[in-house]
Amino acid sequence: MASGQLSRSEALACLGCKHACHMMLYSATKSQLFGRIPIRHIVLMQMRFDGLLGFPGGFVNLQKETLETGLSRELWEELGVAIPISVEDHVVSCLAPALFSSTSSSCLITHLYVKRMEEEQILEVERAAASTAKDHGHEVLGMIRVPLYTIKGEGGLASFLSHSFIGNARSQLVESLLRFKLVTPDELKSALTHSMEINTQTTENLKAALTLTEKLF
Ligand code: AMP
Ligand code: MN
């Protein structure tokens, strides 16, 4: 098991820890970008209230609910649809490094669940998340799709991965894309290498933007 990773039962034995469950929903699609670039899969993430990218879900209270019923409650609030979740949907649990644990007093274990749906069900989730979901416009600023393709060298997956993610969400995404064979290891290696180059350019762009604040408007 990769460092920091725990089995579901090892994770549940950590009674003093906080537990957060999140879900990656995805479907296959035959649609094409610009009518020629296969989109292959729709993978859902969200823009969170804190400006970071993450998966839908949140903290679960093990005194009152199981990991799965807690995740289901969080998804209802954030997506506005009831999604059946079973133990079989659990993919990986991870002890968050202290750096990522927002609560300094206790440790945090993150659990990722993944569910494959039909394309029509994903469209329904997107519609509900932007209309009936309680958290829309508050904890969730909007659902987004992960581009899995690469265009013009670094557009698409590489650019997406260079954004800022909450906690270990970037690693959860990369691991799930590999595990469910939504992209190849070579595609991911190339995208992540480009992401690092993009981040170097981002620092320069930020410096340039900072100089704008010194101008008198
Ligand atoms: P939330 O209620 O969605 O903010 O989730 C509870 C906590 O889980 C957050 O404060 C994050 O520190 C942490 N977290 C870890 N991994 C993720 C993830 N992949 N997506 C969202 N939150 C995460
Ligand atoms: Mn949340």
mmCIF file of C-alpha atoms and ligand atoms in Angstrom:
data_model
loop_
_atom_site.group_PDB
_atom_site.id
_atom_site.type_symbol
_atom_site.label_atom_id
_atom_site.label_comp_id
_atom_site.label_asym_id
_atom_site.label_seq_id
_atom_site.Cartn_x
_atom_site.Cartn_y
_atom_site.Cartn_z
ATOM 1 C CA MET A 1 0.000 0.000 0.000
ATOM 2 C CA ALA A 2 1.322 3.493 -0.849
ATOM 3 C CA SER A 3 2.581 5.591 2.042
ATOM 4 C CA GLY A 4 -0.181 7.083 4.174
ATOM 5 C CA GLN A 5 -2.747 4.654 2.735
ATOM 6 C CA LEU A 6 -4.876 2.505 5.036
ATOM 7 C CA SER A 7 -7.392 -0.268 4.462
ATOM 8 C CA ARG A 8 -11.013 0.640 5.263
ATOM 9 C CA SER A 9 -10.932 -1.438 8.480
ATOM 10 C CA GLU A 10 -7.581 0.015 9.618
ATOM 11 C CA ALA A 11 -9.015 3.484 9.032
ATOM 12 C CA LEU A 12 -12.192 2.711 11.006
ATOM 13 C CA ALA A 13 -10.062 1.537 13.946
ATOM 14 C CA CYS A 14 -8.639 5.098 14.285
ATOM 15 C CA LEU A 15 -11.292 6.292 16.713
ATOM 16 C CA GLY A 16 -9.648 9.603 17.609
ATOM 17 C CA CYS A 17 -9.404 10.714 13.982
ATOM 18 C CA LYS A 18 -11.816 12.816 11.960
ATOM 19 C CA HIS A 19 -13.103 11.109 8.805
ATOM 20 C CA ALA A 20 -13.936 12.796 5.495
ATOM 21 C CA CYS A 21 -15.531 10.886 2.586
ATOM 22 C CA HIS A 22 -15.553 12.080 -1.005
ATOM 23 C CA MET A 23 -16.848 10.609 -4.263
ATOM 24 C CA MET A 24 -15.604 10.561 -7.844
ATOM 25 C CA LEU A 25 -18.528 10.056 -10.234
ATOM 26 C CA TYR A 26 -17.792 9.249 -13.859
ATOM 27 C CA SER A 27 -19.303 7.855 -17.034
ATOM 28 C CA ALA A 28 -18.134 6.878 -20.487
ATOM 29 C CA THR A 29 -19.155 9.210 -23.323
ATOM 30 C CA LYS A 30 -19.016 9.030 -27.094
ATOM 31 C CA SER A 31 -19.102 12.821 -27.459
ATOM 32 C CA GLN A 32 -16.214 14.684 -29.049
ATOM 33 C CA LEU A 33 -14.700 18.095 -28.400
ATOM 34 C CA PHE A 34 -14.897 20.272 -31.572
ATOM 35 C CA GLY A 35 -16.435 17.216 -33.243
ATOM 36 C CA ARG A 36 -13.071 15.411 -33.471
ATOM 37 C CA ILE A 37 -11.330 14.993 -30.069
ATOM 38 C CA PRO A 38 -12.794 12.060 -28.107
ATOM 39 C CA ILE A 39 -13.782 13.140 -24.583
ATOM 40 C CA ARG A 40 -13.834 9.440 -23.580
ATOM 41 C CA HIS A 41 -15.072 9.881 -20.005
ATOM 42 C CA ILE A 42 -16.936 12.513 -18.027
ATOM 43 C CA VAL A 43 -15.306 12.815 -14.575
ATOM 44 C CA LEU A 44 -16.942 15.168 -12.075
ATOM 45 C CA MET A 45 -15.180 17.423 -9.596
ATOM 46 C CA GLN A 46 -16.238 20.710 -8.031
ATOM 47 C CA MET A 47 -15.043 24.253 -7.459
ATOM 48 C CA ARG A 48 -15.269 24.621 -3.703
ATOM 49 C CA PHE A 49 -16.144 27.659 -1.594
ATOM 50 C CA ASP A 50 -12.436 28.089 -0.743
ATOM 51 C CA GLY A 51 -11.436 28.432 -4.413
ATOM 52 C CA LEU A 52 -9.881 24.963 -4.520
ATOM 53 C CA LEU A 53 -10.828 21.968 -6.643
ATOM 54 C CA GLY A 54 -12.105 18.869 -4.837
ATOM 55 C CA PHE A 55 -14.536 15.995 -4.975
ATOM 56 C CA PRO A 56 -18.069 16.260 -3.583
ATOM 57 C CA GLY A 57 -18.384 14.948 -0.017
ATOM 58 C CA GLY A 58 -17.286 16.059 3.429
ATOM 59 C CA PHE A 59 -16.880 15.181 7.103
ATOM 60 C CA VAL A 60 -18.685 12.109 8.427
ATOM 61 C CA ASN A 61 -19.698 11.717 12.080
ATOM 62 C CA LEU A 62 -19.044 8.074 12.956
ATOM 63 C CA GLN A 63 -20.966 8.450 16.248
ATOM 64 C CA LYS A 64 -24.158 8.937 14.240
ATOM 65 C CA GLU A 65 -23.610 7.426 10.784
ATOM 66 C CA THR A 66 -21.485 5.020 8.764
ATOM 67 C CA LEU A 67 -18.914 6.221 6.228
ATOM 68 C CA GLU A 68 -21.374 5.405 3.449
ATOM 69 C CA THR A 69 -24.520 6.995 4.976
ATOM 70 C CA GLY A 70 -22.459 10.078 5.907
ATOM 71 C CA LEU A 71 -21.147 10.358 2.349
ATOM 72 C CA SER A 72 -24.652 9.892 0.989
ATOM 73 C CA ARG A 73 -25.890 12.783 3.221
ATOM 74 C CA GLU A 74 -23.041 15.038 2.030
ATOM 75 C CA LEU A 75 -23.752 14.180 -1.623
ATOM 76 C CA TRP A 76 -27.436 14.958 -1.161
ATOM 77 C CA GLU A 77 -26.506 18.416 0.190
ATOM 78 C CA GLU A 78 -23.904 19.145 -2.488
ATOM 79 C CA LEU A 79 -25.408 17.441 -5.548
ATOM 80 C CA GLY A 80 -29.148 17.474 -4.844
ATOM 81 C CA VAL A 81 -29.598 13.815 -5.824
ATOM 82 C CA ALA A 82 -29.730 10.597 -3.805
ATOM 83 C CA ILE A 83 -26.811 8.396 -4.799
ATOM 84 C CA PRO A 84 -26.784 4.831 -3.459
ATOM 85 C CA ILE A 85 -23.357 4.085 -1.969
ATOM 86 C CA SER A 86 -22.070 0.716 -0.852
ATOM 87 C CA VAL A 87 -18.859 -0.496 0.767
ATOM 88 C CA GLU A 88 -17.860 -1.851 -2.674
ATOM 89 C CA ASP A 89 -17.593 1.732 -3.972
ATOM 90 C CA HIS A 90 -14.781 2.450 -1.474
ATOM 91 C CA VAL A 91 -11.419 2.796 -3.261
ATOM 92 C CA VAL A 92 -8.802 4.190 -0.899
ATOM 93 C CA SER A 93 -8.371 5.647 2.589
ATOM 94 C CA CYS A 94 -5.487 7.880 3.484
ATOM 95 C CA LEU A 95 -4.097 9.434 6.636
ATOM 96 C CA ALA A 96 -3.798 13.122 5.742
ATOM 97 C CA PRO A 97 -0.429 14.734 6.449
ATOM 98 C CA ALA A 98 -0.695 17.193 9.375
ATOM 99 C CA LEU A 99 -0.258 19.999 6.809
ATOM 100 C CA PHE A 100 -3.607 19.138 5.184
ATOM 101 C CA SER A 101 -5.505 18.502 8.385
ATOM 102 C CA SER A 102 -7.575 21.640 8.952
ATOM 103 C CA THR A 103 -8.198 20.549 12.555
ATOM 104 C CA SER A 104 -4.895 20.788 14.400
ATOM 105 C CA SER A 105 -6.195 18.854 17.440
ATOM 106 C CA SER A 106 -7.007 15.551 15.697
ATOM 107 C CA CYS A 107 -5.789 13.619 12.698
ATOM 108 C CA LEU A 108 -7.839 13.401 9.491
ATOM 109 C CA ILE A 109 -8.499 10.303 7.401
ATOM 110 C CA THR A 110 -9.822 10.861 3.876
ATOM 111 C CA HIS A 111 -11.822 8.121 2.166
ATOM 112 C CA LEU A 112 -12.397 8.115 -1.583
ATOM 113 C CA TYR A 113 -15.302 6.333 -3.235
ATOM 114 C CA VAL A 114 -15.696 5.980 -6.998
ATOM 115 C CA LYS A 115 -18.884 5.209 -8.923
ATOM 116 C CA ARG A 116 -19.382 4.616 -12.620
ATOM 117 C CA MET A 117 -22.725 5.865 -13.912
ATOM 118 C CA GLU A 118 -24.544 6.158 -17.212
ATOM 119 C CA GLU A 119 -23.947 9.418 -19.087
ATOM 120 C CA GLU A 120 -27.598 10.430 -18.602
ATOM 121 C CA GLN A 121 -27.251 10.005 -14.814
ATOM 122 C CA ILE A 122 -24.170 12.263 -14.804
ATOM 123 C CA LEU A 123 -26.134 14.919 -16.728
ATOM 124 C CA GLU A 124 -28.909 14.644 -14.126
ATOM 125 C CA VAL A 125 -26.352 15.147 -11.308
ATOM 126 C CA GLU A 126 -25.021 18.261 -13.063
ATOM 127 C CA ARG A 127 -28.531 19.664 -13.504
ATOM 128 C CA ALA A 128 -29.529 19.025 -9.875
ATOM 129 C CA ALA A 129 -26.222 20.348 -8.486
ATOM 130 C CA ALA A 130 -26.855 23.693 -10.194
ATOM 131 C CA SER A 131 -30.547 23.925 -9.263
ATOM 132 C CA THR A 132 -31.920 22.000 -6.278
ATOM 133 C CA ALA A 133 -28.747 21.225 -4.274
ATOM 134 C CA LYS A 134 -28.797 23.016 -0.898
ATOM 135 C CA ASP A 135 -25.100 23.915 -1.014
ATOM 136 C CA HIS A 136 -25.098 25.393 -4.542
ATOM 137 C CA GLY A 137 -23.562 28.865 -4.465
ATOM 138 C CA HIS A 138 -22.424 28.367 -0.877
ATOM 139 C CA GLU A 139 -20.084 25.427 -0.134
ATOM 140 C CA VAL A 140 -20.077 24.487 -3.811
ATOM 141 C CA LEU A 141 -19.488 27.129 -6.475
ATOM 142 C CA GLY A 142 -20.122 24.695 -9.322
ATOM 143 C CA MET A 143 -19.536 21.200 -10.634
ATOM 144 C CA ILE A 144 -16.865 20.880 -13.305
ATOM 145 C CA ARG A 145 -15.659 18.159 -15.680
ATOM 146 C CA VAL A 146 -12.058 16.981 -15.802
ATOM 147 C CA PRO A 147 -10.587 17.160 -19.343
ATOM 148 C CA LEU A 148 -8.814 13.834 -19.929
ATOM 149 C CA TYR A 149 -7.475 14.674 -23.387
ATOM 150 C CA THR A 150 -4.425 16.676 -24.380
ATOM 151 C CA ILE A 151 -4.562 19.440 -26.967
ATOM 152 C CA LYS A 152 -1.708 21.589 -28.219
ATOM 153 C CA GLY A 153 0.846 19.867 -25.981
ATOM 154 C CA GLU A 154 -0.268 21.012 -22.583
ATOM 155 C CA GLY A 155 -3.945 22.021 -22.884
ATOM 156 C CA GLY A 156 -6.480 19.721 -21.249
ATOM 157 C CA LEU A 157 -5.364 17.321 -18.537
ATOM 158 C CA ALA A 158 -1.984 18.998 -17.885
ATOM 159 C CA SER A 159 -3.558 22.436 -17.394
ATOM 160 C CA PHE A 160 -6.270 20.964 -15.194
ATOM 161 C CA LEU A 161 -3.756 19.196 -12.939
ATOM 162 C CA SER A 162 -1.768 22.415 -12.518
ATOM 163 C CA HIS A 163 -4.663 24.092 -10.643
ATOM 164 C CA SER A 164 -4.876 24.144 -6.831
ATOM 165 C CA PHE A 165 -6.638 21.232 -5.115
ATOM 166 C CA ILE A 166 -7.905 20.701 -1.566
ATOM 167 C CA GLY A 167 -5.933 18.264 0.593
ATOM 168 C CA ASN A 168 -4.996 15.143 -1.307
ATOM 169 C CA ALA A 169 -7.647 15.547 -4.028
ATOM 170 C CA ARG A 170 -5.066 15.751 -6.837
ATOM 171 C CA SER A 171 -3.527 12.429 -5.748
ATOM 172 C CA GLN A 172 -6.998 10.902 -5.378
ATOM 173 C CA LEU A 173 -7.802 11.977 -8.948
ATOM 174 C CA VAL A 174 -4.530 10.681 -10.417
ATOM 175 C CA GLU A 175 -4.816 7.360 -8.590
ATOM 176 C CA SER A 176 -8.433 6.862 -9.696
ATOM 177 C CA LEU A 177 -7.702 7.746 -13.343
ATOM 178 C CA LEU A 178 -4.999 5.063 -13.327
ATOM 179 C CA ARG A 179 -6.931 2.466 -11.328
ATOM 180 C CA PHE A 180 -10.024 2.695 -13.547
ATOM 181 C CA LYS A 181 -7.897 2.990 -16.710
ATOM 182 C CA LEU A 182 -9.446 6.318 -17.749
ATOM 183 C CA VAL A 183 -6.001 7.470 -18.957
ATOM 184 C CA THR A 184 -2.757 5.555 -19.486
ATOM 185 C CA PRO A 185 0.259 5.881 -17.154
ATOM 186 C CA ASP A 186 2.193 7.488 -20.064
ATOM 187 C CA GLU A 187 -0.531 10.085 -20.654
ATOM 188 C CA LEU A 188 -0.529 10.939 -16.956
ATOM 189 C CA LYS A 189 3.248 11.098 -16.726
ATOM 190 C CA SER A 190 3.359 13.507 -19.650
ATOM 191 C CA ALA A 191 0.469 15.630 -18.293
ATOM 192 C CA LEU A 192 2.033 15.909 -14.820
ATOM 193 C CA THR A 193 5.410 16.860 -16.293
ATOM 194 C CA HIS A 194 3.711 19.639 -18.311
ATOM 195 C CA SER A 195 1.776 20.711 -15.184
ATOM 196 C CA MET A 196 5.042 21.399 -13.397
ATOM 197 C CA GLU A 197 6.200 23.579 -16.313
ATOM 198 C CA ILE A 198 2.865 25.405 -16.285
ATOM 199 C CA ASN A 199 3.314 26.109 -12.557
ATOM 200 C CA THR A 200 6.648 27.800 -13.247
ATOM 201 C CA GLN A 201 4.912 30.074 -15.789
ATOM 202 C CA THR A 202 2.117 30.668 -13.264
ATOM 203 C CA THR A 203 4.585 32.158 -10.769
ATOM 204 C CA GLU A 204 5.716 34.619 -13.460
ATOM 205 C CA ASN A 205 2.089 35.456 -14.313
ATOM 206 C CA LEU A 206 1.304 36.076 -10.651
ATOM 207 C CA LYS A 207 4.292 38.405 -10.305
ATOM 208 C CA ALA A 208 3.077 40.346 -13.361
ATOM 209 C CA ALA A 209 -0.457 40.510 -11.902
ATOM 210 C CA LEU A 210 0.947 41.755 -8.595
ATOM 211 C CA THR A 211 2.562 44.719 -10.320
ATOM 212 C CA LEU A 212 -0.931 45.741 -11.525
ATOM 213 C CA THR A 213 -1.949 46.340 -7.901
ATOM 214 C CA GLU A 214 0.776 48.975 -7.657
ATOM 215 C CA LYS A 215 -0.789 51.004 -10.484
ATOM 216 C CA LEU A 216 -3.133 53.801 -9.511
ATOM 217 C CA PHE A 217 -6.596 53.155 -10.903
HETATM 218 P P1 AMP B 1 -15.270 19.211 3.049
HETATM 219 O O1 AMP B 1 -16.346 19.218 4.089
HETATM 220 O O2 AMP B 1 -15.708 18.746 1.694
HETATM 221 O O3 AMP B 1 -14.515 20.506 3.019
HETATM 222 O O4 AMP B 1 -14.238 18.057 3.472
HETATM 223 C C1 AMP B 1 -13.704 17.968 4.761
HETATM 224 C C2 AMP B 1 -12.201 18.051 4.720
HETATM 225 O O5 AMP B 1 -11.631 16.988 3.983
HETATM 226 C C3 AMP B 1 -11.684 19.315 4.055
HETATM 227 O O6 AMP B 1 -11.565 20.344 4.987
HETATM 228 C C4 AMP B 1 -10.336 18.918 3.478
HETATM 229 O O7 AMP B 1 -9.291 19.309 4.336
HETATM 230 C C5 AMP B 1 -10.376 17.400 3.435
HETATM 231 N N1 AMP B 1 -10.193 16.805 2.102
HETATM 232 C C6 AMP B 1 -9.269 15.899 1.846
HETATM 233 N N2 AMP B 1 -9.332 15.447 0.618
HETATM 234 C C7 AMP B 1 -10.331 16.079 0.028
HETATM 235 C C8 AMP B 1 -10.878 15.994 -1.275
HETATM 236 N N3 AMP B 1 -10.368 15.124 -2.133
HETATM 237 N N4 AMP B 1 -11.889 16.779 -1.607
HETATM 238 C C9 AMP B 1 -12.389 17.611 -0.665
HETATM 239 N N5 AMP B 1 -11.924 17.702 0.619
HETATM 240 C C10 AMP B 1 -10.896 16.935 0.971
HETATM 241 MN MN MN B 2 -17.649 19.199 0.835
#
